[in-house]
Coordinates of C-alpha atoms and ligand atoms in Angstrom, one line a residue:
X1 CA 139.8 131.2 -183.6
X2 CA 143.7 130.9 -184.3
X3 CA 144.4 130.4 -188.0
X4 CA 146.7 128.0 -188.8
X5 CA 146.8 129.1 -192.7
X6 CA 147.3 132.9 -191.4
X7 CA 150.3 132.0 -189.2
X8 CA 152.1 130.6 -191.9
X9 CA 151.1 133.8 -194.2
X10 CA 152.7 136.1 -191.5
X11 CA 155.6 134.1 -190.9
X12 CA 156.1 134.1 -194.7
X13 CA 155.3 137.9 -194.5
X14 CA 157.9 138.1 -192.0
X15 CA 160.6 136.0 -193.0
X16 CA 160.7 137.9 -197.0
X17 CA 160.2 141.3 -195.4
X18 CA 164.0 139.8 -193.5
X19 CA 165.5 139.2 -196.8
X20 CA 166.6 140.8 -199.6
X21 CA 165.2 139.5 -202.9
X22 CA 167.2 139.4 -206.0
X23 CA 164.5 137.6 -207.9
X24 CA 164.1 138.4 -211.5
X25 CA 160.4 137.6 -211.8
X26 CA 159.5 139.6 -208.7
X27 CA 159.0 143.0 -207.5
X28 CA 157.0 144.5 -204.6
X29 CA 153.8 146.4 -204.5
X30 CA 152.5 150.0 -203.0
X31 CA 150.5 150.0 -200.5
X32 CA 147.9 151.7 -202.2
X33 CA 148.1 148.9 -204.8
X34 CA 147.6 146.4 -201.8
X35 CA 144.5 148.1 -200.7
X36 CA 143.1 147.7 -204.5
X37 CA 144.1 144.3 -204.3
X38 CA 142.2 143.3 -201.0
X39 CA 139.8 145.3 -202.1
X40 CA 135.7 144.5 -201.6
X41 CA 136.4 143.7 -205.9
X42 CA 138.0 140.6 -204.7
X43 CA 135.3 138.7 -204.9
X44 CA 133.1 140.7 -207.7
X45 CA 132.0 140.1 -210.9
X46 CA 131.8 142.4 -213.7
X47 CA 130.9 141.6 -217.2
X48 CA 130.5 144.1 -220.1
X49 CA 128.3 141.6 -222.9
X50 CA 128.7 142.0 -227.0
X51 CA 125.4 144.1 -226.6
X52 CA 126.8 146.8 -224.1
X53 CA 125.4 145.6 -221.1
X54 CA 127.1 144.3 -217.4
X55 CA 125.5 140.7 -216.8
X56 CA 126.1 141.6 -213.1
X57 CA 124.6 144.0 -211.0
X58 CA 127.0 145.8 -208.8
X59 CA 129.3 146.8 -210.9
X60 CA 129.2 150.3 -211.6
X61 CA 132.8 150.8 -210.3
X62 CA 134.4 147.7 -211.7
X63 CA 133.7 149.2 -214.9
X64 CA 135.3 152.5 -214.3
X65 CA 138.6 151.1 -213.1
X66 CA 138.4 148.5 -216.0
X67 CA 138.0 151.5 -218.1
X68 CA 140.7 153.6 -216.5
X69 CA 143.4 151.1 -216.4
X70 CA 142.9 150.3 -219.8
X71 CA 143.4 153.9 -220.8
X72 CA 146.2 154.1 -218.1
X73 CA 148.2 151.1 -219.6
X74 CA 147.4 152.9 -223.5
X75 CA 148.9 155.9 -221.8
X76 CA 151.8 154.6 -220.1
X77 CA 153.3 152.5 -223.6
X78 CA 152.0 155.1 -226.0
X79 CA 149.5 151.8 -227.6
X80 CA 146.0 153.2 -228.7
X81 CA 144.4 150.2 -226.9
X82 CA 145.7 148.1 -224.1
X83 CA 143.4 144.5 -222.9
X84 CA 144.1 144.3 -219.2
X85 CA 142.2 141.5 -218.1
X86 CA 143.9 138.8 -218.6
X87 CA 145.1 137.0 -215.2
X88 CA 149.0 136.3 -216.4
X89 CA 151.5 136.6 -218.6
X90 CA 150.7 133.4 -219.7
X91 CA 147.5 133.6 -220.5
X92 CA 148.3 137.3 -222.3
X93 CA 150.5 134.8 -224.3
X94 CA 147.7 132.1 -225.2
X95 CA 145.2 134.7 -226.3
X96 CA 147.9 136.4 -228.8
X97 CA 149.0 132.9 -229.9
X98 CA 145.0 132.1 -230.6
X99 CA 144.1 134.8 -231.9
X100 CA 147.4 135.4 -234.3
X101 CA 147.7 131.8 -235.6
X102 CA 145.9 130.3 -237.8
X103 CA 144.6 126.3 -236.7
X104 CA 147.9 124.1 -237.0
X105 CA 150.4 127.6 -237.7
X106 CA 153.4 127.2 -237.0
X107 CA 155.9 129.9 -235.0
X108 CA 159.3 131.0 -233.8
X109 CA 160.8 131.7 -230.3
X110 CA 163.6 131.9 -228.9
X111 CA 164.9 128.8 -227.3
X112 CA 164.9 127.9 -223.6
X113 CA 168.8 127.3 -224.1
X114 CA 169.2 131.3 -225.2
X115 CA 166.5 132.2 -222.3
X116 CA 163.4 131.9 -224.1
X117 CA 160.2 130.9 -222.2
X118 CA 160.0 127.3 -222.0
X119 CA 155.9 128.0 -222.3
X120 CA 156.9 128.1 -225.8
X121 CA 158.1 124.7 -226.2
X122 CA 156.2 122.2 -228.2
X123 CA 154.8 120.4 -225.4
X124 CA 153.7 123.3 -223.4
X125 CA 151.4 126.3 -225.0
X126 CA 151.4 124.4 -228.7
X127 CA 150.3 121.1 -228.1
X128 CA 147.4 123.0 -225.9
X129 CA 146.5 124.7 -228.8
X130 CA 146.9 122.8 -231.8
X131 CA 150.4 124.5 -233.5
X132 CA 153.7 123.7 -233.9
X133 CA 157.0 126.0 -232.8
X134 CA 160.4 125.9 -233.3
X135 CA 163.8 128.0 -232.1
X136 CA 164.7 131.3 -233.5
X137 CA 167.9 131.4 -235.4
X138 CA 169.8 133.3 -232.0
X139 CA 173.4 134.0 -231.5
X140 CA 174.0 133.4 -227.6
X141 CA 177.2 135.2 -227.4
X142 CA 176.0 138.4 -228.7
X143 CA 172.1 137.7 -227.3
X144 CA 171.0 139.1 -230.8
X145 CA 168.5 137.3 -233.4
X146 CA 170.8 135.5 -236.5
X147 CA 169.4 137.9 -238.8
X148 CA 171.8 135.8 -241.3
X149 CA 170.0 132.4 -240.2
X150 CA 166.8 134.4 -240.4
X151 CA 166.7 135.5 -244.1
X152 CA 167.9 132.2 -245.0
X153 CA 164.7 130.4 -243.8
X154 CA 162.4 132.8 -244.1
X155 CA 161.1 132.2 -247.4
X156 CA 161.7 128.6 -247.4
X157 CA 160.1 127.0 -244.0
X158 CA 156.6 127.7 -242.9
X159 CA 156.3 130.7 -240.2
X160 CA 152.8 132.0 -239.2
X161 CA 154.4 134.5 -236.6
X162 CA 157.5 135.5 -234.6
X163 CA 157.4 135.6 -230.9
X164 CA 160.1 137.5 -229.7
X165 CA 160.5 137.9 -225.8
X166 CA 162.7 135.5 -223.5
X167 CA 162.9 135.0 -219.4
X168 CA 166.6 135.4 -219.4
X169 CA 167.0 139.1 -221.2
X170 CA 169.3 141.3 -220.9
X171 CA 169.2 143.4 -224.5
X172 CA 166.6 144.4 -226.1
X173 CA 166.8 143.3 -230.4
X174 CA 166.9 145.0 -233.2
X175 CA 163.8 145.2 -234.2
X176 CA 164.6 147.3 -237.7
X177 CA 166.0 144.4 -238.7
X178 CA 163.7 141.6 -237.8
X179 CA 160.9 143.5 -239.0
X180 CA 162.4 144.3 -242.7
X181 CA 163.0 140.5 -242.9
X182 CA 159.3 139.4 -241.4
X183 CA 157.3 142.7 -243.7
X184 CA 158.7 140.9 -246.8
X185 CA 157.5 137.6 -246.1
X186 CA 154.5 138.8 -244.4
X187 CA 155.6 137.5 -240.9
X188 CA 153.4 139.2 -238.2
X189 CA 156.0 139.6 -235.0
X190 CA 154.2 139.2 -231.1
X191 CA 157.1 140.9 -228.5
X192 CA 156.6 138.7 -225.3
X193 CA 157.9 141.9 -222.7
X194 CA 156.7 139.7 -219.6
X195 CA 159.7 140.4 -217.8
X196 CA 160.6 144.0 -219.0
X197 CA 157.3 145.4 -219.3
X198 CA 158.1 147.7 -216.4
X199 CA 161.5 149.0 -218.0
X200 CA 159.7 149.8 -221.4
X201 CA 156.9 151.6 -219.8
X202 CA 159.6 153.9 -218.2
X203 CA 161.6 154.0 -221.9
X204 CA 164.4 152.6 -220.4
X205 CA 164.1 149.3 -223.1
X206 CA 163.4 148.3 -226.7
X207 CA 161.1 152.0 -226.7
X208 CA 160.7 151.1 -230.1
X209 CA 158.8 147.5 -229.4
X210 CA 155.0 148.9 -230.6
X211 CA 156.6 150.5 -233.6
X212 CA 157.8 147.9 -234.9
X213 CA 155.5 144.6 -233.9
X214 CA 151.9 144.1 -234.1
X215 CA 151.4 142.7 -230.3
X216 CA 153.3 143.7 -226.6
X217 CA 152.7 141.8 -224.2
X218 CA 153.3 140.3 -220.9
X219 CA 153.3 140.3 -217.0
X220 CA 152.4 143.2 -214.9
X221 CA 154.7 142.0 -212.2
X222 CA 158.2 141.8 -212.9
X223 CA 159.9 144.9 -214.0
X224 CA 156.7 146.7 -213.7
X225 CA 154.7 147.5 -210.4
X226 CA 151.6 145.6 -210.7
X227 CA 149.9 142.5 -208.9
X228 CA 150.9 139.5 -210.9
X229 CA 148.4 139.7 -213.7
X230 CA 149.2 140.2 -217.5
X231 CA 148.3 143.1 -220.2
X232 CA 148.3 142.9 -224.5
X233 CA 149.3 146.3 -225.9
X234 CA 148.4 147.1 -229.7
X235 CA 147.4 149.8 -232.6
X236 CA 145.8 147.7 -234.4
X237 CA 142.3 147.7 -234.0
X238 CA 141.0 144.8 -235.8
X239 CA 143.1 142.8 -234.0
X240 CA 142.6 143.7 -230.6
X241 CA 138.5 142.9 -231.5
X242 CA 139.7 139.4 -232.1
X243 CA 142.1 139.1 -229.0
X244 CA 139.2 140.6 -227.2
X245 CA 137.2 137.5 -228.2
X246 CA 139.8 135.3 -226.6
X247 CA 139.4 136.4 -223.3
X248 CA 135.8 135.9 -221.0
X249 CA 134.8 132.2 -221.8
X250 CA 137.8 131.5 -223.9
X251 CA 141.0 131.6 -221.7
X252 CA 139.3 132.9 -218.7
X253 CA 136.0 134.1 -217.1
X254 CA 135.9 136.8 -214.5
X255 CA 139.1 138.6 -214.5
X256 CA 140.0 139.6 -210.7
X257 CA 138.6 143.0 -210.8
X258 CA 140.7 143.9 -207.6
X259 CA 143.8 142.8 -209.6
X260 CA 142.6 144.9 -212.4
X261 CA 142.1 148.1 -209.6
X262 CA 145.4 147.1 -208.5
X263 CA 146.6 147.0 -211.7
X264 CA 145.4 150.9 -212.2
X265 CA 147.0 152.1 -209.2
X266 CA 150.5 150.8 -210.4
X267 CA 149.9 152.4 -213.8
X268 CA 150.0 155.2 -211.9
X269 CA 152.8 155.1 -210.1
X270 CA 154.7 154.4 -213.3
X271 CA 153.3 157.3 -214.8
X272 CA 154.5 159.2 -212.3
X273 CA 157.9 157.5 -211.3
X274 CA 158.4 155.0 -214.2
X275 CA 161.6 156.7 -215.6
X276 CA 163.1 157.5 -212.6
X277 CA 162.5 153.9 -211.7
X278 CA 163.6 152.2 -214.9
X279 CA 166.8 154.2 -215.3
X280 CA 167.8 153.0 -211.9
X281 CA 166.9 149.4 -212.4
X282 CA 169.4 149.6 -215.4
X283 CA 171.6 151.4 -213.7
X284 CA 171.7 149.2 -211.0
X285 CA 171.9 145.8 -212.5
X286 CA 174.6 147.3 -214.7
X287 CA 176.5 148.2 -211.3
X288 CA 175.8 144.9 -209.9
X289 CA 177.1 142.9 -212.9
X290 CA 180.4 145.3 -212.7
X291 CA 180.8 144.7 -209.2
X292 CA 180.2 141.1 -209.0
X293 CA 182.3 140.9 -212.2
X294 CA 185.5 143.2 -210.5
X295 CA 185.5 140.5 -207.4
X296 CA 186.1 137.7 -209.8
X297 CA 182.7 136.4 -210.5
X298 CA 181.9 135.1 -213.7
X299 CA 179.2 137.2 -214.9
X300 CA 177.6 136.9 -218.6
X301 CA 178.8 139.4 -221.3
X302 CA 181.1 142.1 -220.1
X303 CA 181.7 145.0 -220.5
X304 CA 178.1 145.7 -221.1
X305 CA 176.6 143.0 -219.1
X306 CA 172.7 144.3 -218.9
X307 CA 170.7 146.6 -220.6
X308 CA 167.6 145.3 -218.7
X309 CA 166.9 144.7 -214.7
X310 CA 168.6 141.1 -214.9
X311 CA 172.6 140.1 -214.3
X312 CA 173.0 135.9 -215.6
X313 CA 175.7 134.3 -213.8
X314 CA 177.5 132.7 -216.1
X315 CA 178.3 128.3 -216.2
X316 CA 181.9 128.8 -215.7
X317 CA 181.0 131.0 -212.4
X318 CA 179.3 127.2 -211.3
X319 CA 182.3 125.2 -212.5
X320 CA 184.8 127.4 -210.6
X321 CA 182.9 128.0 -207.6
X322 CA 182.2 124.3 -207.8
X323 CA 178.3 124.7 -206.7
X324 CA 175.5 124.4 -208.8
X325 CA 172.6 127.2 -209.3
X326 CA 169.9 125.3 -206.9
X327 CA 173.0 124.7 -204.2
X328 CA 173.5 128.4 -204.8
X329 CA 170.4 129.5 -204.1
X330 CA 170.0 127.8 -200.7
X331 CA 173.5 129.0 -199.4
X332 CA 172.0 132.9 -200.7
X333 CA 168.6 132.0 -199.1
X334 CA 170.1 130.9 -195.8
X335 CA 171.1 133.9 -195.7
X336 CA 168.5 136.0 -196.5
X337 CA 169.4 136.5 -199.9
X338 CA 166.6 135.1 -202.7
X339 CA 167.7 134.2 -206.0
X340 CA 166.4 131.6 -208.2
X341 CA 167.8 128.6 -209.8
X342 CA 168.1 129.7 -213.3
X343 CA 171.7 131.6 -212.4
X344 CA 169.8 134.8 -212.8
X345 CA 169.7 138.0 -210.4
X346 CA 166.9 140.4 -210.9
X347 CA 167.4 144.1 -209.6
X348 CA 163.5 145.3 -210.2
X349 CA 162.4 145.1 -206.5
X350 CA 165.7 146.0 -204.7
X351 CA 165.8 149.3 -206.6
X352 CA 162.1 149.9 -205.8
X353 CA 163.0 148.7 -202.1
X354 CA 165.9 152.0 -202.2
X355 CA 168.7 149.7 -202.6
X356 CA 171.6 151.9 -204.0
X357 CA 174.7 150.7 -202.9
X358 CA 175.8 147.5 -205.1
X359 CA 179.1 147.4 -204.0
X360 CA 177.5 145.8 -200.6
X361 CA 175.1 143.4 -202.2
X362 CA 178.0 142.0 -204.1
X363 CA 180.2 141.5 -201.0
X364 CA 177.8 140.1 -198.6
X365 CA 177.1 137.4 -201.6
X366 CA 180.8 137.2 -201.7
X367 CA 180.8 136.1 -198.1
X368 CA 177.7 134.1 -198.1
X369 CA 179.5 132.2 -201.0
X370 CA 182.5 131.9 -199.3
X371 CA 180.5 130.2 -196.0
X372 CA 179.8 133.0 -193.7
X373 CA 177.1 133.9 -192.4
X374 CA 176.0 137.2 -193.0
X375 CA 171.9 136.5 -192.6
X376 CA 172.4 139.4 -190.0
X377 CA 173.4 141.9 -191.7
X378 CA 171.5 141.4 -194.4
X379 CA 168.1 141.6 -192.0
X380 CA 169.7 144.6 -190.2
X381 CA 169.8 146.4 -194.3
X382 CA 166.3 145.0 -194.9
X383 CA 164.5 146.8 -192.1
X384 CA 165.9 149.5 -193.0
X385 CA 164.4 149.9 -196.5
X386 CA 161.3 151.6 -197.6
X387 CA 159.0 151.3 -200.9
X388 CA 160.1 154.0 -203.3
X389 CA 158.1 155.4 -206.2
X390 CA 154.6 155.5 -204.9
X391 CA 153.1 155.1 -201.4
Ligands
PLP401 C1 157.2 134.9 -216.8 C2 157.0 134.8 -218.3 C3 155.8 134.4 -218.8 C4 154.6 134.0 -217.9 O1 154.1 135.0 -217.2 P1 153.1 134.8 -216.0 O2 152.8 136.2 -215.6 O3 153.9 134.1 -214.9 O4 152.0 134.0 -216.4 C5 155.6 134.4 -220.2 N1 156.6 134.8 -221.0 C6 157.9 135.1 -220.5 C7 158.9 135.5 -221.4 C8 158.1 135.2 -219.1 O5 159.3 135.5 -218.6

């Protein structure tokens, strides 16, 4: 029999392995991680009860990688424990939330309009789960917390927690600061790291996030080189028993147990690569941003532009260019070139991919922009690149 579903998986296999992908969310994975990944865990279950016991049969190596990854993800961000199972970010997210919050708390983020995840907003994660939420005092310009606005509210409104983190990041905070203002007011602070989780595990961002907040979290995908998937970092002991409550029959049951080997394999390669990888990422996005920036495009907060693996395009780039971000993205995608809609370009997977030379990214964007078609070229570069930092 012909498959019908597989045709369309090759072609898509195909078509992105033609393309260059400046997606901020994505990043590609080993092949070793693949073969984790498809894996005869697949399909397994594995189950460790309250009383010590696996409730499935079978399982004898599920449990070691469990119990490997875990202590390769402690390793890797220098936590003393590390929960691995949960299946994304997300649901990293709703088990610190649950397990952090008291019923009806109430909690901080930063807002969608700085680049905070819109999971956050009161009709998403806190209507699912009883609380209420409300914007962080931020200062956009600078992409710092209003430590001002802060102190001003902090003894006066009701805050159960801080959730620091956003989608859009390009600097990490200063977490001195937040922290002196949260420890006086007895503010526990949760660091959402979804989409730099892969940067701090190579100390190339906010090194400092366990030091000085209770949780790390996030997505195992983005910066870092995982299978989508999400991981909750902490030293606190007492605490991680309670998240670890939140997890089989709470958010989730069985937790992909081929992601999790998957998972192992790309702690890892980070282990082994991760600074080399992360420095570049930075390096890279900071290039990109200065490029882009030196052939007239308006590009967020020069001179610096990026501490992280993300450039943000700024509204007056839209206005001038007279395109908007979706129209954007389907002139880049015609052309082989994947971005998203949220004016974002993510340089996680192109540096893993060997990508060095930002100068040409930049110009064939330039041209693609400008109504040429370079989907050639860019296909021509794309065969030509090859998985770095692992095998
Ligand atoms: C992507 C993202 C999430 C969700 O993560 P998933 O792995 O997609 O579930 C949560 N928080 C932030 C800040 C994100 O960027």
């Amino acid at each position: 029999m012909t498959s019908e579903s597989l045709r369309i998986v090759r072609e898509h296999n195909a078509f992105r392995r033609s393309c260059i992908n400046l997606q901020a969310s994505e990043n590609v994975m080993s092949r070793s991680a693949m073969e984790a990944l498809a894996s005869d865990m697949y399909g397994r279950y594995s189950h460790i009860t309250g009383e010590g016991y696996n409730s499935y049969g079978g399982a004898v190596f599920s449990e070691e990688i469990l119990f490997m990854a875990e202590a390769l993800i402690a390793r890797l961000y220098g936590s003393r424990y590390a929960e691995v199972r949960p299946i994304g970010g997300h649901i990293a997210s709703e088990i610190v939330l649950s397990t952090m919050l008291p019923p009806g708390g109430r909690f901080l983020y930063v807002g969608p309009k700085n680049g905070g995840y819109p999971g956050y907003e009161q009709e998403y994660l806190p209507n699912l789960l009883g609380y209420s939420s409300a914007e962080l005092p931020y200062l956009d310009g600078s992409q710092e917390v209003d430590i001002e606005g802060l102190k001003n509210i902090a003894g006066k409104e009701r805050i159960d927690l801080i959730v620091l983190g956003q989608s859009a990041i390009v600097r990490p905070y200063d977490l001195a600061e937040i922290s002196e203002v949260c420890r006086k007011e007895g503010i526990p602070i949760a660091y959402d790291g979804s989409h730099v989780m892969g940067l701090i595990a190579g100390g190339q961002f906010q090194p400092d996030a366990l030091k000085y907040c209770d949780v790390l979290f996030g997505s195992t995908h983005k910066s870092f080189f995982g299978p989508q998937g999400g991981i909750i970092l902490t030293n606190d002991g007492e605490l991680l028993e309670r998240m670890r409550k939140r997890v089989v029959w709470s958010t989730m049951d069985n937790y992909h147990p081929s992601r999790v080997a998957a998972l192992s394999v790309a702690a890892e390669e980070m282990l082994a690569y991760g600074r080399e990888y992360a420095a570049s990422v930075v390096s890279n996005s900071r290039e990109l941003g200065r490029t882009l920036y030196d052939i007239g495009w308006e590009v967020r907060f020069p001179p610096w532009f990026s501490f992280s693996h993300q450039v943000l395009l700024s509204e007056e780039f839209f206005v001038k260019r007279s395109i908007k971000p979706l129209d954007f993205s389907r002139v880049m995608e015609r052309n082989r070139i994947i971005v998203d809609r949220d004016s974002r370009l993510g340089l996680s997977e192109i540096t893993r991919m060997g990508v060095k030379d930002m100068s040409t990214i930049a110009e064939l964007m330039e041209q693609a922009l400008r109504g040429e078609d370079v989907s050639t070229t860019v296909e021509k570069i794309s065969a030509d690149l090859k998985l770095e930092y692992g095998e």
